[in-house]
Every structure is written in C-alpha cells, then in structure tokens.
PDB file of C-alpha atoms in Angstrom:
ATOM      1  CA  UNK A   1       0.084  -0.157   0.297  1.00 39.00           C
ATOM      2  CA  UNK A   2       2.743   2.459   1.013  1.00 42.00           C
ATOM      3  CA  UNK A   3       4.674   1.576  -2.086  1.00 39.00           C
ATOM      4  CA  UNK A   4       1.292   2.136  -4.277  1.00 44.00           C
ATOM      5  CA  UNK A   5       0.869   5.663  -2.393  1.00 45.00           C
ATOM      6  CA  UNK A   6       4.289   6.744  -3.220  1.00 45.00           C
ATOM      7  CA  UNK A   7       4.016   6.098  -6.821  1.00 43.00           C
ATOM      8  CA  UNK A   8       0.823   8.304  -6.832  1.00 46.00           C
ATOM      9  CA  UNK A   9       2.780  11.190  -5.065  1.00 55.00           C
ATOM     10  CA  UNK A  10       5.646  10.955  -7.156  1.00 72.00           C
ATOM     11  CA  UNK A  11       3.472  11.150 -10.694  1.00 91.00           C
ATOM     12  CA  UNK A  12       2.282  14.833  -9.816  1.00 95.00           C
ATOM     13  CA  UNK A  13       5.350  15.634  -7.857  1.00 95.00           C
ATOM     14  CA  UNK A  14       6.647  18.422 -10.105  1.00 96.00           C
ATOM     15  CA  UNK A  15       3.350  20.259 -10.629  1.00 97.00           C
ATOM     16  CA  UNK A  16       2.721  20.391  -7.021  1.00 97.00           C
ATOM     17  CA  UNK A  17       6.037  21.323  -6.030  1.00 97.00           C
ATOM     18  CA  UNK A  18       6.261  24.280  -8.774  1.00 97.00           C
ATOM     19  CA  UNK A  19       2.865  25.481  -7.391  1.00 98.00           C
ATOM     20  CA  UNK A  20       4.093  25.193  -3.628  1.00 98.00           C
ATOM     21  CA  UNK A  21       7.438  27.286  -4.131  1.00 97.00           C
ATOM     22  CA  UNK A  22       5.461  29.880  -6.469  1.00 97.00           C
ATOM     23  CA  UNK A  23       6.945  28.899  -9.724  1.00 97.00           C
ATOM     24  CA  UNK A  24       3.457  29.277 -11.406  1.00 97.00           C
ATOM     25  CA  UNK A  25       4.629  29.103 -15.014  1.00 97.00           C
ATOM     26  CA  UNK A  26       6.505  26.112 -14.288  1.00 97.00           C
ATOM     27  CA  UNK A  27       3.604  24.485 -12.577  1.00 98.00           C
ATOM     28  CA  UNK A  28       1.519  25.274 -15.915  1.00 98.00           C
ATOM     29  CA  UNK A  29       4.264  23.840 -18.254  1.00 97.00           C
ATOM     30  CA  UNK A  30       4.425  20.799 -16.015  1.00 97.00           C
ATOM     31  CA  UNK A  31       0.858  20.260 -16.062  1.00 97.00           C
ATOM     32  CA  UNK A  32       0.344  20.409 -19.766  1.00 96.00           C
ATOM     33  CA  UNK A  33       3.204  17.827 -20.234  1.00 96.00           C
ATOM     34  CA  UNK A  34       2.086  15.057 -18.241  1.00 94.00           C
ATOM     35  CA  UNK A  35      -0.353  12.380 -19.101  1.00 94.00           C
ATOM     36  CA  UNK A  36      -2.073  11.524 -15.642  1.00 93.00           C
ATOM     37  CA  UNK A  37      -2.703   7.478 -14.913  1.00 93.00           C
ATOM     38  CA  UNK A  38      -6.212   7.948 -13.945  1.00 94.00           C
ATOM     39  CA  UNK A  39      -9.151   9.959 -14.053  1.00 94.00           C
ATOM     40  CA  UNK A  40      -8.922  11.479 -10.447  1.00 93.00           C
ATOM     41  CA  UNK A  41      -5.376  12.174 -11.222  1.00 95.00           C
ATOM     42  CA  UNK A  42      -6.376  14.166 -14.173  1.00 95.00           C
ATOM     43  CA  UNK A  43      -8.759  16.241 -12.208  1.00 96.00           C
ATOM     44  CA  UNK A  44      -5.783  16.951  -9.610  1.00 96.00           C
ATOM     45  CA  UNK A  45      -3.510  18.150 -12.144  1.00 97.00           C
ATOM     46  CA  UNK A  46      -6.154  20.364 -13.204  1.00 97.00           C
ATOM     47  CA  UNK A  47      -6.693  21.815  -9.935  1.00 98.00           C
ATOM     48  CA  UNK A  48      -3.195  22.684  -9.805  1.00 98.00           C
ATOM     49  CA  UNK A  49      -2.927  23.882 -13.452  1.00 98.00           C
ATOM     50  CA  UNK A  50      -6.067  26.355 -12.842  1.00 98.00           C
ATOM     51  CA  UNK A  51      -4.783  27.358  -9.417  1.00 98.00           C
ATOM     52  CA  UNK A  52      -1.382  28.194 -11.205  1.00 98.00           C
ATOM     53  CA  UNK A  53      -3.553  30.569 -13.432  1.00 98.00           C
ATOM     54  CA  UNK A  54      -5.256  32.089 -10.633  1.00 97.00           C
ATOM     55  CA  UNK A  55      -1.837  32.967  -9.189  1.00 96.00           C
ATOM     56  CA  UNK A  56      -0.855  34.483 -12.139  1.00 94.00           C
ATOM     57  CA  UNK A  57      -4.182  36.691 -11.943  1.00 93.00           C
ATOM     58  CA  UNK A  58      -5.301  35.257 -15.221  1.00 96.00           C
ATOM     59  CA  UNK A  59      -8.666  34.560 -14.115  1.00 97.00           C
ATOM     60  CA  UNK A  60     -10.360  34.488 -17.630  1.00 96.00           C
ATOM     61  CA  UNK A  61      -8.618  31.200 -18.440  1.00 97.00           C
ATOM     62  CA  UNK A  62     -10.376  29.552 -15.487  1.00 97.00           C
ATOM     63  CA  UNK A  63     -13.678  30.965 -15.926  1.00 97.00           C
ATOM     64  CA  UNK A  64     -13.741  30.138 -19.527  1.00 96.00           C
ATOM     65  CA  UNK A  65     -12.161  26.570 -19.030  1.00 96.00           C
ATOM     66  CA  UNK A  66     -14.275  25.250 -16.208  1.00 96.00           C
ATOM     67  CA  UNK A  67     -17.507  24.509 -17.206  1.00 94.00           C
ATOM     68  CA  UNK A  68     -20.704  23.395 -15.410  1.00 90.00           C
ATOM     69  CA  UNK A  69     -19.953  19.928 -16.127  1.00 93.00           C
ATOM     70  CA  UNK A  70     -16.383  19.783 -14.655  1.00 94.00           C
ATOM     71  CA  UNK A  71     -15.660  18.165 -11.480  1.00 95.00           C
ATOM     72  CA  UNK A  72     -16.734  19.411  -8.059  1.00 95.00           C
ATOM     73  CA  UNK A  73     -13.134  20.072  -7.494  1.00 96.00           C
ATOM     74  CA  UNK A  74     -12.774  22.317 -10.513  1.00 97.00           C
ATOM     75  CA  UNK A  75     -15.989  23.962  -9.779  1.00 96.00           C
ATOM     76  CA  UNK A  76     -14.457  25.255  -6.262  1.00 97.00           C
ATOM     77  CA  UNK A  77     -11.296  26.526  -8.337  1.00 98.00           C
ATOM     78  CA  UNK A  78     -13.769  28.328 -10.365  1.00 97.00           C
ATOM     79  CA  UNK A  79     -15.746  29.808  -7.317  1.00 97.00           C
ATOM     80  CA  UNK A  80     -12.099  31.359  -6.040  1.00 97.00           C
ATOM     81  CA  UNK A  81     -11.465  32.633  -9.716  1.00 97.00           C
ATOM     82  CA  UNK A  82     -14.515  34.291  -9.756  1.00 97.00           C
ATOM     83  CA  UNK A  83     -14.476  35.884  -6.283  1.00 97.00           C
ATOM     84  CA  UNK A  84     -11.123  37.559  -7.362  1.00 95.00           C
ATOM     85  CA  UNK A  85     -12.215  38.690 -10.576  1.00 94.00           C
ATOM     86  CA  UNK A  86     -15.358  40.491  -9.816  1.00 92.00           C
ATOM     87  CA  UNK A  87     -15.349  42.631  -6.853  1.00 90.00           C
ATOM     88  CA  UNK A  88     -18.940  43.453  -7.544  1.00 93.00           C
ATOM     89  CA  UNK A  89     -20.035  39.972  -6.958  1.00 94.00           C
ATOM     90  CA  UNK A  90     -17.836  39.092  -3.817  1.00 95.00           C
ATOM     91  CA  UNK A  91     -20.486  39.639  -1.243  1.00 95.00           C
ATOM     92  CA  UNK A  92     -23.170  37.213  -3.051  1.00 97.00           C
ATOM     93  CA  UNK A  93     -20.274  34.476  -3.685  1.00 97.00           C
ATOM     94  CA  UNK A  94     -19.692  34.705   0.044  1.00 97.00           C
ATOM     95  CA  UNK A  95     -23.346  34.446   1.031  1.00 97.00           C
ATOM     96  CA  UNK A  96     -23.635  31.527  -1.233  1.00 96.00           C
ATOM     97  CA  UNK A  97     -20.551  30.044   0.231  1.00 96.00           C
ATOM     98  CA  UNK A  98     -21.662  30.620   3.677  1.00 95.00           C
ATOM     99  CA  UNK A  99     -24.783  28.819   2.942  1.00 95.00           C
ATOM    100  CA  UNK A 100     -22.932  25.664   1.449  1.00 93.00           C
ATOM    101  CA  UNK A 101     -20.713  25.682   4.647  1.00 93.00           C
ATOM    102  CA  UNK A 102     -23.922  25.373   6.551  1.00 91.00           C
ATOM    103  CA  UNK A 103     -24.897  22.210   5.403  1.00 89.00           C
ATOM    104  CA  UNK A 104     -22.691  18.881   5.105  1.00 84.00           C
ATOM    105  CA  UNK A 105     -19.542  19.448   3.274  1.00 86.00           C
ATOM    106  CA  UNK A 106     -17.729  16.862   1.524  1.00 88.00           C
ATOM    107  CA  UNK A 107     -14.782  16.842   3.631  1.00 87.00           C
ATOM    108  CA  UNK A 108     -12.923  14.526   0.989  1.00 89.00           C
ATOM    109  CA  UNK A 109     -12.928  17.573  -1.582  1.00 93.00           C
ATOM    110  CA  UNK A 110      -9.526  19.382  -0.229  1.00 95.00           C
ATOM    111  CA  UNK A 111      -9.839  21.369  -3.208  1.00 96.00           C
ATOM    112  CA  UNK A 112     -13.175  22.904  -1.799  1.00 96.00           C
ATOM    113  CA  UNK A 113     -11.876  23.391   1.530  1.00 97.00           C
ATOM    114  CA  UNK A 114      -8.859  25.201   0.492  1.00 98.00           C
ATOM    115  CA  UNK A 115     -11.070  27.568  -2.117  1.00 97.00           C
ATOM    116  CA  UNK A 116     -13.440  28.071   0.644  1.00 97.00           C
ATOM    117  CA  UNK A 117     -10.605  29.223   3.081  1.00 97.00           C
ATOM    118  CA  UNK A 118      -8.914  31.380   0.817  1.00 97.00           C
ATOM    119  CA  UNK A 119     -12.176  33.187   0.028  1.00 97.00           C
ATOM    120  CA  UNK A 120     -13.080  33.469   3.843  1.00 97.00           C
ATOM    121  CA  UNK A 121      -9.378  34.648   4.221  1.00 96.00           C
ATOM    122  CA  UNK A 122      -9.559  37.434   1.576  1.00 93.00           C
ATOM    123  CA  UNK A 123     -12.791  38.330   3.063  1.00 93.00           C
ATOM    124  CA  UNK A 124     -11.092  39.039   6.143  1.00 92.00           C
ATOM    125  CA  UNK A 125     -12.975  36.087   7.960  1.00 95.00           C
ATOM    126  CA  UNK A 126     -10.261  34.406   9.563  1.00 96.00           C
ATOM    127  CA  UNK A 127     -12.396  32.388  11.994  1.00 97.00           C
ATOM    128  CA  UNK A 128     -14.655  30.823   9.017  1.00 97.00           C
ATOM    129  CA  UNK A 129     -11.108  30.224   7.015  1.00 97.00           C
ATOM    130  CA  UNK A 130     -10.012  28.340  10.305  1.00 97.00           C
ATOM    131  CA  UNK A 131     -13.014  26.044  10.814  1.00 96.00           C
ATOM    132  CA  UNK A 132     -13.158  25.429   7.200  1.00 97.00           C
ATOM    133  CA  UNK A 133      -9.451  24.150   7.082  1.00 97.00           C
ATOM    134  CA  UNK A 134      -9.977  22.117  10.086  1.00 96.00           C
ATOM    135  CA  UNK A 135     -12.146  19.474   8.388  1.00 95.00           C
ATOM    136  CA  UNK A 136      -9.398  18.844   6.037  1.00 94.00           C
ATOM    137  CA  UNK A 137      -6.459  16.330   6.812  1.00 92.00           C
ATOM    138  CA  UNK A 138      -4.061  17.457   4.120  1.00 95.00           C
ATOM    139  CA  UNK A 139      -0.658  18.857   4.407  1.00 97.00           C
ATOM    140  CA  UNK A 140      -2.119  21.694   2.309  1.00 97.00           C
ATOM    141  CA  UNK A 141      -5.006  22.473   4.670  1.00 97.00           C
ATOM    142  CA  UNK A 142      -2.482  22.226   7.552  1.00 98.00           C
ATOM    143  CA  UNK A 143      -0.231  24.845   5.764  1.00 98.00           C
ATOM    144  CA  UNK A 144      -2.474  27.429   5.030  1.00 98.00           C
ATOM    145  CA  UNK A 145      -3.919  27.062   8.520  1.00 98.00           C
ATOM    146  CA  UNK A 146      -0.606  28.019   9.996  1.00 98.00           C
ATOM    147  CA  UNK A 147      -0.690  31.007   7.460  1.00 97.00           C
ATOM    148  CA  UNK A 148      -4.077  32.105   9.064  1.00 97.00           C
ATOM    149  CA  UNK A 149      -2.622  31.685  12.626  1.00 97.00           C
ATOM    150  CA  UNK A 150       0.408  33.460  11.990  1.00 96.00           C
ATOM    151  CA  UNK A 151      -1.689  36.507  11.026  1.00 94.00           C
ATOM    152  CA  UNK A 152      -3.391  36.076  13.890  1.00 95.00           C
ATOM    153  CA  UNK A 153      -0.057  36.263  16.177  1.00 95.00           C
ATOM    154  CA  UNK A 154      -1.010  32.793  17.299  1.00 97.00           C
ATOM    155  CA  UNK A 155       2.383  31.534  16.956  1.00 96.00           C
ATOM    156  CA  UNK A 156       1.441  29.006  19.805  1.00 97.00           C
ATOM    157  CA  UNK A 157      -1.011  27.118  17.814  1.00 97.00           C
ATOM    158  CA  UNK A 158       1.159  27.370  14.490  1.00 97.00           C
ATOM    159  CA  UNK A 159       3.648  25.748  16.224  1.00 97.00           C
ATOM    160  CA  UNK A 160       1.337  22.761  17.253  1.00 97.00           C
ATOM    161  CA  UNK A 161      -0.009  22.508  13.867  1.00 97.00           C
ATOM    162  CA  UNK A 162       3.447  22.637  12.349  1.00 98.00           C
ATOM    163  CA  UNK A 163       4.134  19.539  14.604  1.00 97.00           C
ATOM    164  CA  UNK A 164       1.259  17.775  13.107  1.00 97.00           C
ATOM    165  CA  UNK A 165       2.653  18.601   9.533  1.00 97.00           C
ATOM    166  CA  UNK A 166       6.161  17.339  10.590  1.00 97.00           C
ATOM    167  CA  UNK A 167       4.592  13.852  11.881  1.00 97.00           C
ATOM    168  CA  UNK A 168       2.917  13.438   8.782  1.00 95.00           C
ATOM    169  CA  UNK A 169       5.846  14.226   6.562  1.00 96.00           C
ATOM    170  CA  UNK A 170       8.590  16.204   7.488  1.00 95.00           C
ATOM    171  CA  UNK A 171      10.290  16.496   4.238  1.00 95.00           C
ATOM    172  CA  UNK A 172       7.796  17.370   2.331  1.00 96.00           C
ATOM    173  CA  UNK A 173       8.019  21.026   0.319  1.00 96.00           C
ATOM    174  CA  UNK A 174       5.141  22.265   2.194  1.00 97.00           C
ATOM    175  CA  UNK A 175       6.307  21.058   5.689  1.00 98.00           C
ATOM    176  CA  UNK A 176       9.751  22.838   5.034  1.00 97.00           C
ATOM    177  CA  UNK A 177       8.396  26.091   3.742  1.00 98.00           C
ATOM    178  CA  UNK A 178       5.689  26.064   6.952  1.00 98.00           C
ATOM    179  CA  UNK A 179       8.513  25.700   9.148  1.00 98.00           C
ATOM    180  CA  UNK A 180      10.271  28.635   7.635  1.00 98.00           C
ATOM    181  CA  UNK A 181       7.296  30.554   8.139  1.00 97.00           C
ATOM    182  CA  UNK A 182       7.020  29.448  11.946  1.00 97.00           C
ATOM    183  CA  UNK A 183      10.726  30.081  12.308  1.00 97.00           C
ATOM    184  CA  UNK A 184      10.047  33.612  11.006  1.00 96.00           C
ATOM    185  CA  UNK A 185       7.404  34.344  13.521  1.00 95.00           C
ATOM    186  CA  UNK A 186       9.584  33.012  16.287  1.00 96.00           C
ATOM    187  CA  UNK A 187      12.603  35.317  15.435  1.00 95.00           C
ATOM    188  CA  UNK A 188      15.996  35.224  17.096  1.00 94.00           C
ATOM    189  CA  UNK A 189      18.347  32.296  16.085  1.00 94.00           C
ATOM    190  CA  UNK A 190      15.210  30.568  14.248  1.00 96.00           C
ATOM    191  CA  UNK A 191      15.740  33.502  11.551  1.00 97.00           C
ATOM    192  CA  UNK A 192      18.898  32.179  10.238  1.00 96.00           C
ATOM    193  CA  UNK A 193      17.056  28.694   9.913  1.00 97.00           C
ATOM    194  CA  UNK A 194      14.410  29.999   7.935  1.00 97.00           C
ATOM    195  CA  UNK A 195      16.856  31.643   5.720  1.00 97.00           C
ATOM    196  CA  UNK A 196      18.539  28.499   4.934  1.00 97.00           C
ATOM    197  CA  UNK A 197      15.039  26.913   4.154  1.00 97.00           C
ATOM    198  CA  UNK A 198      14.484  29.450   1.445  1.00 98.00           C
ATOM    199  CA  UNK A 199      18.119  29.449   0.285  1.00 97.00           C
ATOM    200  CA  UNK A 200      18.470  25.809  -0.016  1.00 97.00           C
ATOM    201  CA  UNK A 201      14.849  25.613  -1.878  1.00 97.00           C
ATOM    202  CA  UNK A 202      15.822  28.169  -4.258  1.00 96.00           C
ATOM    203  CA  UNK A 203      19.349  26.473  -5.226  1.00 96.00           C
ATOM    204  CA  UNK A 204      17.438  22.894  -5.323  1.00 95.00           C
ATOM    205  CA  UNK A 205      14.270  24.332  -7.313  1.00 95.00           C
ATOM    206  CA  UNK A 206      14.528  28.059  -8.595  1.00 94.00           C
ATOM    207  CA  UNK A 207      14.752  31.204  -6.940  1.00 96.00           C
ATOM    208  CA  UNK A 208      11.190  31.876  -7.316  1.00 97.00           C
ATOM    209  CA  UNK A 209       9.451  35.341  -5.961  1.00 97.00           C
ATOM    210  CA  UNK A 210       8.209  33.742  -3.001  1.00 96.00           C
ATOM    211  CA  UNK A 211      11.687  32.119  -1.885  1.00 97.00           C
ATOM    212  CA  UNK A 212      13.313  35.269  -2.619  1.00 97.00           C
ATOM    213  CA  UNK A 213      10.878  37.760  -0.329  1.00 97.00           C
ATOM    214  CA  UNK A 214      11.123  34.963   2.266  1.00 97.00           C
ATOM    215  CA  UNK A 215      14.902  35.380   2.270  1.00 97.00           C
ATOM    216  CA  UNK A 216      14.157  39.069   2.233  1.00 97.00           C
ATOM    217  CA  UNK A 217      12.143  38.982   5.265  1.00 97.00           C
ATOM    218  CA  UNK A 218      14.576  37.000   6.848  1.00 97.00           C
ATOM    219  CA  UNK A 219      17.293  39.535   6.290  1.00 97.00           C
ATOM    220  CA  UNK A 220      15.199  42.394   7.372  1.00 96.00           C
ATOM    221  CA  UNK A 221      14.428  40.882  10.533  1.00 96.00           C
ATOM    222  CA  UNK A 222      18.132  40.354  11.275  1.00 95.00           C
ATOM    223  CA  UNK A 223      19.017  43.942  10.619  1.00 95.00           C
ATOM    224  CA  UNK A 224      20.694  42.983   7.229  1.00 96.00           C
ATOM    225  CA  UNK A 225      19.108  45.790   5.050  1.00 95.00           C
ATOM    226  CA  UNK A 226      21.807  45.807   2.414  1.00 95.00           C
ATOM    227  CA  UNK A 227      21.481  42.002   2.059  1.00 96.00           C
ATOM    228  CA  UNK A 228      17.754  42.312   1.511  1.00 97.00           C
ATOM    229  CA  UNK A 229      17.959  45.185  -0.884  1.00 96.00           C
ATOM    230  CA  UNK A 230      20.030  42.613  -3.077  1.00 96.00           C
ATOM    231  CA  UNK A 231      17.783  39.874  -2.755  1.00 97.00           C
ATOM    232  CA  UNK A 232      14.745  42.112  -3.425  1.00 97.00           C
ATOM    233  CA  UNK A 233      16.410  43.527  -6.682  1.00 96.00           C
ATOM    234  CA  UNK A 234      16.538  40.069  -8.002  1.00 96.00           C
ATOM    235  CA  UNK A 235      12.909  39.715  -7.405  1.00 97.00           C
ATOM    236  CA  UNK A 236      11.813  43.256  -8.727  1.00 95.00           C
ATOM    237  CA  UNK A 237      14.080  42.054 -11.904  1.00 95.00           C
ATOM    238  CA  UNK A 238      11.964  38.856 -12.402  1.00 94.00           C
ATOM    239  CA  UNK A 239       8.479  40.822 -12.307  1.00 93.00           C
ATOM    240  CA  UNK A 240       8.454  44.879 -11.350  1.00 91.00           C
ATOM    241  CA  UNK A 241       4.859  44.550 -10.152  1.00 91.00           C
ATOM    242  CA  UNK A 242       4.915  41.874  -7.666  1.00 94.00           C
ATOM    243  CA  UNK A 243       3.104  43.098  -4.505  1.00 94.00           C
ATOM    244  CA  UNK A 244       5.022  41.524  -1.896  1.00 95.00           C
ATOM    245  CA  UNK A 245       8.239  42.716  -3.434  1.00 96.00           C
ATOM    246  CA  UNK A 246       6.945  46.275  -3.638  1.00 95.00           C
ATOM    247  CA  UNK A 247       5.858  45.930  -0.148  1.00 95.00           C
ATOM    248  CA  UNK A 248       8.739  44.723   1.143  1.00 96.00           C
ATOM    249  CA  UNK A 249      10.903  47.530  -1.057  1.00 96.00           C
ATOM    250  CA  UNK A 250       8.708  50.423   0.868  1.00 94.00           C
ATOM    251  CA  UNK A 251       9.697  49.100   4.195  1.00 93.00           C
ATOM    252  CA  UNK A 252      13.347  48.805   3.206  1.00 95.00           C
ATOM    253  CA  UNK A 253      13.747  51.841   1.498  1.00 94.00           C
ATOM    254  CA  UNK A 254      12.157  53.847   4.688  1.00 91.00           C
ATOM    255  CA  UNK A 255      14.674  51.910   7.120  1.00 92.00           C
ATOM    256  CA  UNK A 256      17.575  52.753   4.438  1.00 92.00           C
ATOM    257  CA  UNK A 257      16.348  56.420   4.850  1.00 91.00           C
ATOM    258  CA  UNK A 258      16.173  56.470   0.950  1.00 91.00           C
ATOM    259  CA  UNK A 259      14.851  59.611  -0.765  1.00 92.00           C
ATOM    260  CA  UNK A 260      11.116  59.807  -0.277  1.00 91.00           C
ATOM    261  CA  UNK A 261      10.658  60.116  -4.092  1.00 92.00           C
ATOM    262  CA  UNK A 262      12.080  56.200  -3.962  1.00 91.00           C
ATOM    263  CA  UNK A 263       9.444  55.083  -1.435  1.00 91.00           C
ATOM    264  CA  UNK A 264       6.675  56.955  -3.074  1.00 91.00           C
ATOM    265  CA  UNK A 265       7.725  55.293  -6.639  1.00 93.00           C
ATOM    266  CA  UNK A 266       7.294  51.691  -5.366  1.00 93.00           C
ATOM    267  CA  UNK A 267       3.591  52.937  -3.500  1.00 92.00           C
ATOM    268  CA  UNK A 268       2.547  54.373  -6.665  1.00 91.00           C
ATOM    269  CA  UNK A 269       3.325  51.104  -8.638  1.00 91.00           C
ATOM    270  CA  UNK A 270       1.509  49.030  -5.759  1.00 91.00           C
ATOM    271  CA  UNK A 271      -1.446  51.567  -6.135  1.00 89.00           C
ATOM    272  CA  UNK A 272      -1.571  50.982 -10.138  1.00 89.00           C
ATOM    273  CA  UNK A 273      -1.221  47.207 -10.123  1.00 85.00           C
ATOM    274  CA  UNK A 274      -2.777  46.134  -6.604  1.00 86.00           C
ATOM    275  CA  UNK A 275      -5.894  48.488  -5.569  1.00 80.00           C
ATOM    276  CA  UNK A 276      -7.360  45.653  -3.237  1.00 79.00           C
ATOM    277  CA  UNK A 277      -4.465  44.604  -1.710  1.00 81.00           C
ATOM    278  CA  UNK A 278      -4.839  44.389   2.306  1.00 82.00           C
ATOM    279  CA  UNK A 279      -1.533  46.618   2.797  1.00 85.00           C
ATOM    280  CA  UNK A 280      -2.748  49.168   0.529  1.00 81.00           C
ATOM    281  CA  UNK A 281      -6.179  49.305   1.983  1.00 82.00           C
ATOM    282  CA  UNK A 282      -4.676  49.544   5.519  1.00 83.00           C
ATOM    283  CA  UNK A 283      -2.236  52.214   4.384  1.00 82.00           C
ATOM    284  CA  UNK A 284      -4.540  54.292   2.729  1.00 80.00           C
ATOM    285  CA  UNK A 285      -7.293  54.326   6.006  1.00 82.00           C
ATOM    286  CA  UNK A 286      -4.066  55.460   7.798  1.00 83.00           C
ATOM    287  CA  UNK A 287      -3.412  57.708   5.482  1.00 79.00           C
ATOM    288  CA  UNK A 288      -6.868  59.596   5.411  1.00 80.00           C
ATOM    289  CA  UNK A 289      -7.043  59.285   9.104  1.00 81.00           C
ATOM    290  CA  UNK A 290      -4.026  61.450   9.446  1.00 77.00           C
ATOM    291  CA  UNK A 291      -5.371  63.814   6.944  1.00 76.00           C
ATOM    292  CA  UNK A 292      -8.705  63.928   9.137  1.00 79.00           C
ATOM    293  CA  UNK A 293      -6.465  64.779  12.260  1.00 79.00           C
ATOM    294  CA  UNK A 294      -4.368  67.114  10.546  1.00 76.00           C
ATOM    295  CA  UNK A 295      -7.388  69.135   8.996  1.00 78.00           C
ATOM    296  CA  UNK A 296      -8.883  69.102  12.628  1.00 75.00           C
ATOM    297  CA  UNK A 297      -5.341  70.350  14.318  1.00 73.00           C
ATOM    298  CA  UNK A 298      -5.363  73.093  11.422  1.00 65.00           C
ATOM    299  CA  UNK A 299      -9.092  74.120  12.265  1.00 56.00           C
ATOM    300  CA  UNK A 300      -8.495  74.370  16.265  1.00 55.00           C
ATOM    301  CA  UNK A 301      -5.103  76.168  15.439  1.00 51.00           C
TER     302      UNK A 301
END
C-alpha cells in the first residue's frame, strides 16, 4: 500500500512542487506535459493548473475553461477565480458559500476546503477560514492553517499545527516552507534557520518570488538591510509589479533612509496594479485618518 501511495505522489510531484514554491509558469508547463494515469489524477492535475493561472491573475482562463459539467474540485477553483475577478459579486459569492458551509460538506474534497478558506481569508473572516481548514487533513490544509494563525499572531497554535505536519511528512516541501514561516514568527536564532530553508529551496528548484521574498524578510528581521536590498532587487528584476516585493521595498527604503521619492515610486506601482491589496487598504485608511486629524488640528489652531 505504501509503495503504491508513493508512486501516486511522485506522478504529480513536479506540478505540485512548482506550485508550492511559487513557480507558477513551471507548474502550468509541467501540468500541460504530464499524462495522468487515472481520471482522479487528471482532476488533481487540473486543479493545480488552474490554481497556477489564478496565482498569475489570469482569471479568465479558469472562468472560460471550467464548465458546469466539470468536477466538484474544479468548480471550487472556479468559485475562487470568480471571487477574485469580480469585486461586485464578492458579497454574493460569500453569502452562497456560507449557505454551502451550513450544510454537510464533502470533507474529502480538499480543493473545495482550500478554495473556501481562501475566499474567507481574503474576506478577512479568519474564523470561518480556520473552521473550514480544520475539516481537512491534508498537508496543504495544515500549511494554510499555519498562515492564518501567524496572521493572527497565534504562534503557539501555529507551532502545534506544524508539529502535526512534521509527524505526517517532515521532508515535504510544504512542511519545510511552513517550518520557515513559523521560524520567522519565532525570530532570534530561528531567523537564520528560516533563511537556510528559503535559500536551499532556491538552489534546489528555482529562486522564485516567494522564496526570494522569504529570504529578504529573514534579512530584514536580522537588520541586514543591504543584503535584503540585493535579494529584493533580484525579485524586482523577475517581476516589477509583484505586490509582496513592492511592499518589502517600501519597508526597506524607509529603513535605509532613501529619498521619499524612491518609496513613493514603489507605492505608486502598488496602487497602479494592486488597488485591492490588504496592505494598501490599511495604508490608505491610515493616510485618510492622518489627513482628517491634521485638518482638525489646523482648524483648532
């Protein structure tokens, strides 16, 4: 049984692994090359293929390709693509999802659990995201649970979840990435360990934007700002409009005391391409609050 499972894992390894490390075009290329051994594997391959298109913000491909007759797993991916592509429909999609979650959910459909949790997470409903993820037992559900817990500053619970991942498969790419995220949260000497994980994966597979930004954040947390700048420059060369790279550069340029125009340039790029990004929403809310208080002060003066 174990060896049969191992051969199943290996069949889509390159497709999944490329997706996990953020090498989305590679994931698409691998998915289009492979000839799956069963209809189930074909669906699983397509799930990763279309999730990679979503990561590239090519929502139209998913919306056009996934038909009403497609599998439940692919319908879930389509639901997430629709949510991201159409801001006007988001409330309706969430309301429909709430209804579905209120009924009995097929917990074996990991794709649905992940896509539902992703919608809730984007919708800032972390409780619903965690409730959804806890119904699944896959490494990917656990890895996403850790991301949500770290966002909530619940490092204690993230470490417990990581222990479960390590017991299930310590060497898996997702477990390694989750270890790096938790190490980042722990800080101190764990920062260097996190850096080595990102570095090792970059060397072994490909220095993707996700892995480069991971390295940069490790450097910044250790006050190695110049090192971080070099890594972020490499990331910027790969994609000049990647939101996480731009956000890290905004933080970095302020710490290095660069000219205000430099920081503002990155901020403008972020505003141009990613108006709905949570960082930007928070930034603009603070900017508006500052302006409001400044006007009050001027009026009373």
